[in-house]
């Protein structure tokens, strides 16, 4: 089954009375279990694509199906449930909640899912240990480096074990050693739990790890590589 499938997806943004054409007819399908990267220069539409695939934004025209469901046919509530249950998002700008500690940030999605408090704490501690942040549970985001905040964001996406993880430039703020560890962790998860990963990236290391690379330019798919 395809986890994400787009047909003729167009995304325009209105900006100061002009229109920015971020995606210009994108047809892509990502099967369950893929470990794939969307690569392209700055402004080519990578984040836009991930936001649409993650049901965080809506298309201007065309269709997107996530987990076999045409998202335009889902109610707001159904979309929220789909996002909450099935999709983990690692944002380019982390999007951590500043007033919450590290462990509170990570357990937040579990709280939304109604997971018992003690279990949420256990699972969050485990996710934080997996990304190498044991001992930092009680720090606030502003008390951590950019790379550490990125790892909190990754732990937050991993903790609910979603079927699909969308990661917008997950290694951009990490040194290459940490970046490699994070990619190895994601690959292990892909192999053991079958989690589908779609990355956006400029990073050649992410492209080395990816099994498939979709190159986009000016909002269109330029070419693809499969390994
Ligand atoms: N909210 C927005 N309003 C207006 N224009 C936007 C908005 N978000 C993105 N854009 C524009 O859409 C195009 C695609 O942006 P996008 O963020 O998807 O690129 P990207 O490939 O992720 O770039 P980067 O590698 O720099 O993160 C760019 O021209 C950008 O300026
Ligand atoms: Mg981007």
CSV table of C-alpha atoms and ligand atoms in Angstrom, one decimal:
chain,number,residue,atom,x,y,z
A,1,UNK,CA,0.0,0.0,0.0
A,2,UNK,CA,1.1,3.6,-0.6
A,3,UNK,CA,1.5,5.6,2.6
A,4,UNK,CA,1.5,8.9,0.7
A,5,UNK,CA,0.3,9.3,-2.9
A,6,UNK,CA,0.0,12.6,-4.7
A,7,UNK,CA,-1.5,13.3,-8.1
A,8,UNK,CA,-0.9,16.6,-9.9
A,9,UNK,CA,-0.4,18.5,-6.6
A,10,UNK,CA,-0.1,22.2,-7.0
A,11,UNK,CA,0.6,24.5,-4.1
A,12,UNK,CA,0.5,28.3,-4.4
A,13,UNK,CA,1.1,30.7,-1.6
A,14,UNK,CA,-0.3,34.2,-1.7
A,15,UNK,CA,2.3,36.7,-0.6
A,16,UNK,CA,1.8,40.5,-0.6
A,17,UNK,CA,-0.6,40.3,-3.5
A,18,UNK,CA,1.6,38.1,-5.6
A,19,UNK,CA,1.5,34.3,-5.9
A,20,UNK,CA,4.4,32.0,-5.2
A,21,UNK,CA,4.2,28.7,-7.1
A,22,UNK,CA,5.8,26.3,-4.5
A,23,UNK,CA,4.7,23.0,-6.2
A,24,UNK,CA,3.7,22.8,-9.8
A,25,UNK,CA,2.1,19.4,-10.4
A,26,UNK,CA,3.8,16.7,-8.3
A,27,UNK,CA,3.0,13.0,-8.8
A,28,UNK,CA,4.7,10.8,-6.3
A,29,UNK,CA,3.9,7.7,-4.4
A,30,UNK,CA,5.7,6.4,-1.3
A,31,UNK,CA,5.1,2.8,-0.3
A,32,UNK,CA,4.9,1.5,3.2
A,33,UNK,CA,8.4,0.8,4.6
A,34,UNK,CA,10.3,3.3,2.4
A,35,UNK,CA,13.3,5.1,3.6
A,36,UNK,CA,13.3,8.0,1.1
A,37,UNK,CA,14.6,11.5,0.7
A,38,UNK,CA,13.3,14.5,-1.2
A,39,UNK,CA,16.3,16.5,-2.2
A,40,UNK,CA,16.6,19.9,-4.0
A,41,UNK,CA,17.9,23.4,-3.6
A,42,UNK,CA,16.6,25.9,-1.1
A,43,UNK,CA,13.1,27.1,-2.1
A,44,UNK,CA,12.4,24.1,-4.4
A,45,UNK,CA,9.4,23.0,-2.4
A,46,UNK,CA,10.7,20.3,-0.1
A,47,UNK,CA,9.1,21.6,3.1
A,48,UNK,CA,5.9,22.4,1.3
A,49,UNK,CA,5.7,18.9,0.1
A,50,UNK,CA,6.3,17.4,3.5
A,51,UNK,CA,3.7,19.7,5.1
A,52,UNK,CA,1.1,18.6,2.6
A,53,UNK,CA,2.0,14.9,3.0
A,54,UNK,CA,1.7,15.4,6.8
A,55,UNK,CA,-1.8,17.0,6.4
A,56,UNK,CA,-0.5,20.2,8.0
A,57,UNK,CA,-1.6,22.2,5.0
A,58,UNK,CA,-3.9,21.8,2.1
A,59,UNK,CA,-3.3,21.7,-1.7
A,60,UNK,CA,-4.2,24.4,-4.1
A,61,UNK,CA,-5.2,21.7,-6.6
A,62,UNK,CA,-4.6,18.0,-7.2
A,63,UNK,CA,-5.0,15.2,-4.7
A,64,UNK,CA,-3.2,13.7,-1.8
A,65,UNK,CA,-4.0,10.3,-0.3
A,66,UNK,CA,-2.4,9.4,3.1
A,67,UNK,CA,-2.8,5.8,4.3
A,68,UNK,CA,-5.1,5.2,1.4
A,69,UNK,CA,-7.5,8.0,2.3
A,70,UNK,CA,-8.1,11.1,0.0
A,71,UNK,CA,-7.4,13.8,2.6
A,72,UNK,CA,-9.7,16.3,0.9
A,73,UNK,CA,-12.6,14.0,1.9
A,74,UNK,CA,-11.7,13.9,5.6
A,75,UNK,CA,-13.3,16.2,8.2
A,76,UNK,CA,-11.1,18.4,10.4
A,77,UNK,CA,-11.5,15.9,13.2
A,78,UNK,CA,-10.6,12.9,11.0
A,79,UNK,CA,-7.5,14.7,9.8
A,80,UNK,CA,-6.5,15.5,13.3
A,81,UNK,CA,-6.9,11.9,14.3
A,82,UNK,CA,-4.9,10.7,11.2
A,83,UNK,CA,-2.1,13.1,12.1
A,84,UNK,CA,-2.1,12.2,15.8
A,85,UNK,CA,-2.2,8.5,15.3
A,86,UNK,CA,-0.2,7.8,12.2
A,87,UNK,CA,2.2,10.7,11.5
A,88,UNK,CA,5.3,11.9,13.3
A,89,UNK,CA,6.7,15.2,12.1
A,90,UNK,CA,10.2,16.5,12.6
A,91,UNK,CA,10.1,20.2,11.7
A,92,UNK,CA,13.0,22.2,10.2
A,93,UNK,CA,12.5,24.7,13.0
A,94,UNK,CA,12.0,22.0,15.8
A,95,UNK,CA,8.7,23.5,17.0
A,96,UNK,CA,9.3,22.6,20.6
A,97,UNK,CA,7.1,24.1,23.3
A,98,UNK,CA,9.4,26.5,25.1
A,99,UNK,CA,7.7,26.4,28.5
A,100,UNK,CA,7.8,22.6,28.7
A,101,UNK,CA,10.8,20.6,29.7
A,102,UNK,CA,12.5,18.1,27.4
A,103,UNK,CA,10.5,15.1,28.7
A,104,UNK,CA,7.2,17.1,28.7
A,105,UNK,CA,7.8,18.0,25.1
A,106,UNK,CA,8.4,14.3,24.2
A,107,UNK,CA,5.5,12.9,26.1
A,108,UNK,CA,3.0,15.6,24.8
A,109,UNK,CA,1.9,13.5,21.8
A,110,UNK,CA,1.3,10.5,24.1
A,111,UNK,CA,-0.8,12.7,26.4
A,112,UNK,CA,-2.9,13.6,23.4
A,113,UNK,CA,-3.4,10.0,22.7
A,114,UNK,CA,-4.6,9.4,26.2
A,115,UNK,CA,-1.6,7.2,27.2
A,116,UNK,CA,-1.3,6.7,31.0
A,117,UNK,CA,1.0,9.2,32.7
A,118,UNK,CA,3.5,6.6,34.0
A,119,UNK,CA,3.7,4.8,30.7
A,120,UNK,CA,4.1,8.1,28.8
A,121,UNK,CA,7.0,8.9,31.1
A,122,UNK,CA,8.7,5.5,30.6
A,123,UNK,CA,8.3,5.6,26.8
A,124,UNK,CA,9.6,9.2,26.7
A,125,UNK,CA,12.6,8.4,28.8
A,126,UNK,CA,13.4,5.5,26.4
A,127,UNK,CA,13.0,7.7,23.4
A,128,UNK,CA,15.3,10.4,24.9
A,129,UNK,CA,17.9,7.7,25.7
A,130,UNK,CA,17.7,6.5,22.1
A,131,UNK,CA,18.6,9.9,20.8
A,132,UNK,CA,21.4,10.3,23.4
A,133,UNK,CA,19.7,12.8,25.7
A,134,UNK,CA,19.6,10.8,29.0
A,135,UNK,CA,20.1,13.1,31.9
A,136,UNK,CA,18.6,16.1,30.1
A,137,UNK,CA,15.0,15.3,30.8
A,138,UNK,CA,14.3,18.4,32.8
A,139,UNK,CA,15.9,21.0,30.7
A,140,UNK,CA,13.9,23.5,28.7
A,141,UNK,CA,14.6,23.9,25.0
A,142,UNK,CA,16.4,27.3,25.5
A,143,UNK,CA,18.8,25.5,27.8
A,144,UNK,CA,19.9,23.1,25.0
A,145,UNK,CA,22.0,23.5,21.9
A,146,UNK,CA,20.4,23.4,18.4
A,147,UNK,CA,21.5,19.8,17.9
A,148,UNK,CA,20.1,18.8,21.2
A,149,UNK,CA,16.8,20.5,20.5
A,150,UNK,CA,16.7,18.7,17.1
A,151,UNK,CA,17.1,15.4,19.0
A,152,UNK,CA,14.2,16.3,21.3
A,153,UNK,CA,12.1,16.9,18.2
A,154,UNK,CA,13.2,13.5,16.9
A,155,UNK,CA,12.4,11.7,20.2
A,156,UNK,CA,9.0,13.4,20.1
A,157,UNK,CA,8.3,12.0,16.7
A,158,UNK,CA,9.6,8.5,17.6
A,159,UNK,CA,7.8,8.1,20.9
A,160,UNK,CA,4.3,7.3,19.5
A,161,UNK,CA,5.8,4.8,17.0
A,162,UNK,CA,3.8,6.3,14.1
A,163,UNK,CA,3.5,4.4,10.7
A,164,UNK,CA,5.0,7.5,8.9
A,165,UNK,CA,7.7,9.9,10.0
A,166,UNK,CA,8.2,13.0,7.9
A,167,UNK,CA,11.5,14.7,8.7
A,168,UNK,CA,12.3,18.1,7.3
A,169,UNK,CA,16.1,18.4,7.1
A,170,UNK,CA,16.6,16.2,10.2
A,171,UNK,CA,20.4,16.5,10.2
A,172,UNK,CA,20.7,20.2,9.3
A,173,UNK,CA,21.8,21.3,12.7
A,174,UNK,CA,23.8,18.3,13.8
A,175,UNK,CA,27.5,17.5,13.6
A,176,UNK,CA,28.2,14.7,11.2
A,177,UNK,CA,28.8,12.1,14.0
A,178,UNK,CA,25.4,12.9,15.7
A,179,UNK,CA,23.8,13.1,12.3
A,180,UNK,CA,25.0,9.6,11.4
A,181,UNK,CA,23.8,8.2,14.8
A,182,UNK,CA,20.4,9.7,14.2
A,183,UNK,CA,20.2,8.3,10.7
A,184,UNK,CA,21.3,4.8,12.0
A,185,UNK,CA,18.6,5.0,14.7
A,186,UNK,CA,15.9,5.9,12.1
A,187,UNK,CA,17.1,3.1,9.8
A,188,UNK,CA,16.9,0.6,12.7
A,189,UNK,CA,13.4,1.7,13.3
A,190,UNK,CA,12.5,1.4,9.6
A,191,UNK,CA,13.8,-2.1,9.6
A,192,UNK,CA,12.4,-3.3,13.0
A,193,UNK,CA,9.0,-1.6,13.0
A,194,UNK,CA,8.6,-1.0,9.3
A,195,UNK,CA,8.2,2.8,9.9
A,196,UNK,CA,8.1,4.7,6.7
A,197,UNK,CA,10.5,7.7,6.6
A,198,UNK,CA,10.4,10.6,4.1
A,199,UNK,CA,13.1,13.1,4.6
A,200,UNK,CA,13.8,16.4,3.0
A,201,UNK,CA,17.5,17.2,2.7
A,202,UNK,CA,20.5,18.9,1.2
A,203,UNK,CA,22.8,16.6,3.2
A,204,UNK,CA,24.8,14.1,1.2
A,205,UNK,CA,24.9,11.8,4.2
A,206,UNK,CA,21.1,11.6,4.3
A,207,UNK,CA,21.1,10.8,0.6
A,208,UNK,CA,23.7,8.0,1.2
A,209,UNK,CA,21.4,6.4,3.8
A,210,UNK,CA,18.2,6.9,1.7
A,211,UNK,CA,17.1,4.0,-0.5
A,212,UNK,CA,15.4,6.3,-2.9
A,213,UNK,CA,16.1,10.0,-3.7
A,214,UNK,CA,13.5,12.2,-5.4
A,215,UNK,CA,15.1,15.3,-6.7
A,216,UNK,CA,12.8,18.3,-7.0
A,217,UNK,CA,13.5,21.7,-8.6
A,218,UNK,CA,11.2,24.7,-8.9
A,219,UNK,CA,8.3,22.7,-7.5
A,220,UNK,CA,8.6,19.8,-9.9
A,221,UNK,CA,10.1,16.3,-9.8
A,222,UNK,CA,13.3,16.5,-11.8
A,223,UNK,CA,14.5,12.9,-11.5
A,224,UNK,CA,14.7,9.9,-9.1
A,225,UNK,CA,17.3,7.5,-8.0
A,226,UNK,CA,16.6,4.1,-6.4
A,227,UNK,CA,19.3,2.0,-4.8
B,1,LIG,N1,4.0,30.5,3.9
B,1,LIG,C1,4.6,30.8,2.8
B,1,LIG,N2,4.1,32.0,2.2
B,1,LIG,C2,4.7,32.4,1.0
B,1,LIG,N3,5.6,31.7,0.3
B,1,LIG,C3,6.1,30.6,0.9
B,1,LIG,C4,5.6,30.1,2.2
B,1,LIG,N4,6.2,28.9,2.5
B,1,LIG,C5,7.1,28.7,1.5
B,1,LIG,N5,7.0,29.7,0.5
B,1,LIG,C6,7.8,29.8,-0.7
B,1,LIG,O1,7.5,28.6,-1.4
B,1,LIG,C7,8.7,28.1,-2.1
B,1,LIG,C8,9.0,26.7,-1.6
B,1,LIG,O2,9.4,26.8,-0.2
B,1,LIG,P1,9.8,25.6,0.7
B,1,LIG,O3,9.9,26.1,2.1
B,1,LIG,O4,8.9,24.4,0.4
B,1,LIG,O5,11.2,25.3,0.1
B,1,LIG,P2,12.4,24.2,0.6
B,1,LIG,O6,12.7,23.4,-0.5
B,1,LIG,O7,11.9,23.6,1.9
B,1,LIG,O8,13.6,25.2,1.0
B,1,LIG,P3,14.7,25.1,2.1
B,1,LIG,O9,15.7,24.1,1.6
B,1,LIG,O10,15.3,26.5,2.1
B,1,LIG,O11,14.1,24.7,3.4
B,1,LIG,C9,9.8,29.2,-1.8
B,1,LIG,O12,9.8,30.0,-2.9
B,1,LIG,C10,9.3,29.8,-0.6
B,1,LIG,O13,9.7,31.2,-0.5
B,2,LIG,MG1,12.6,23.6,3.8
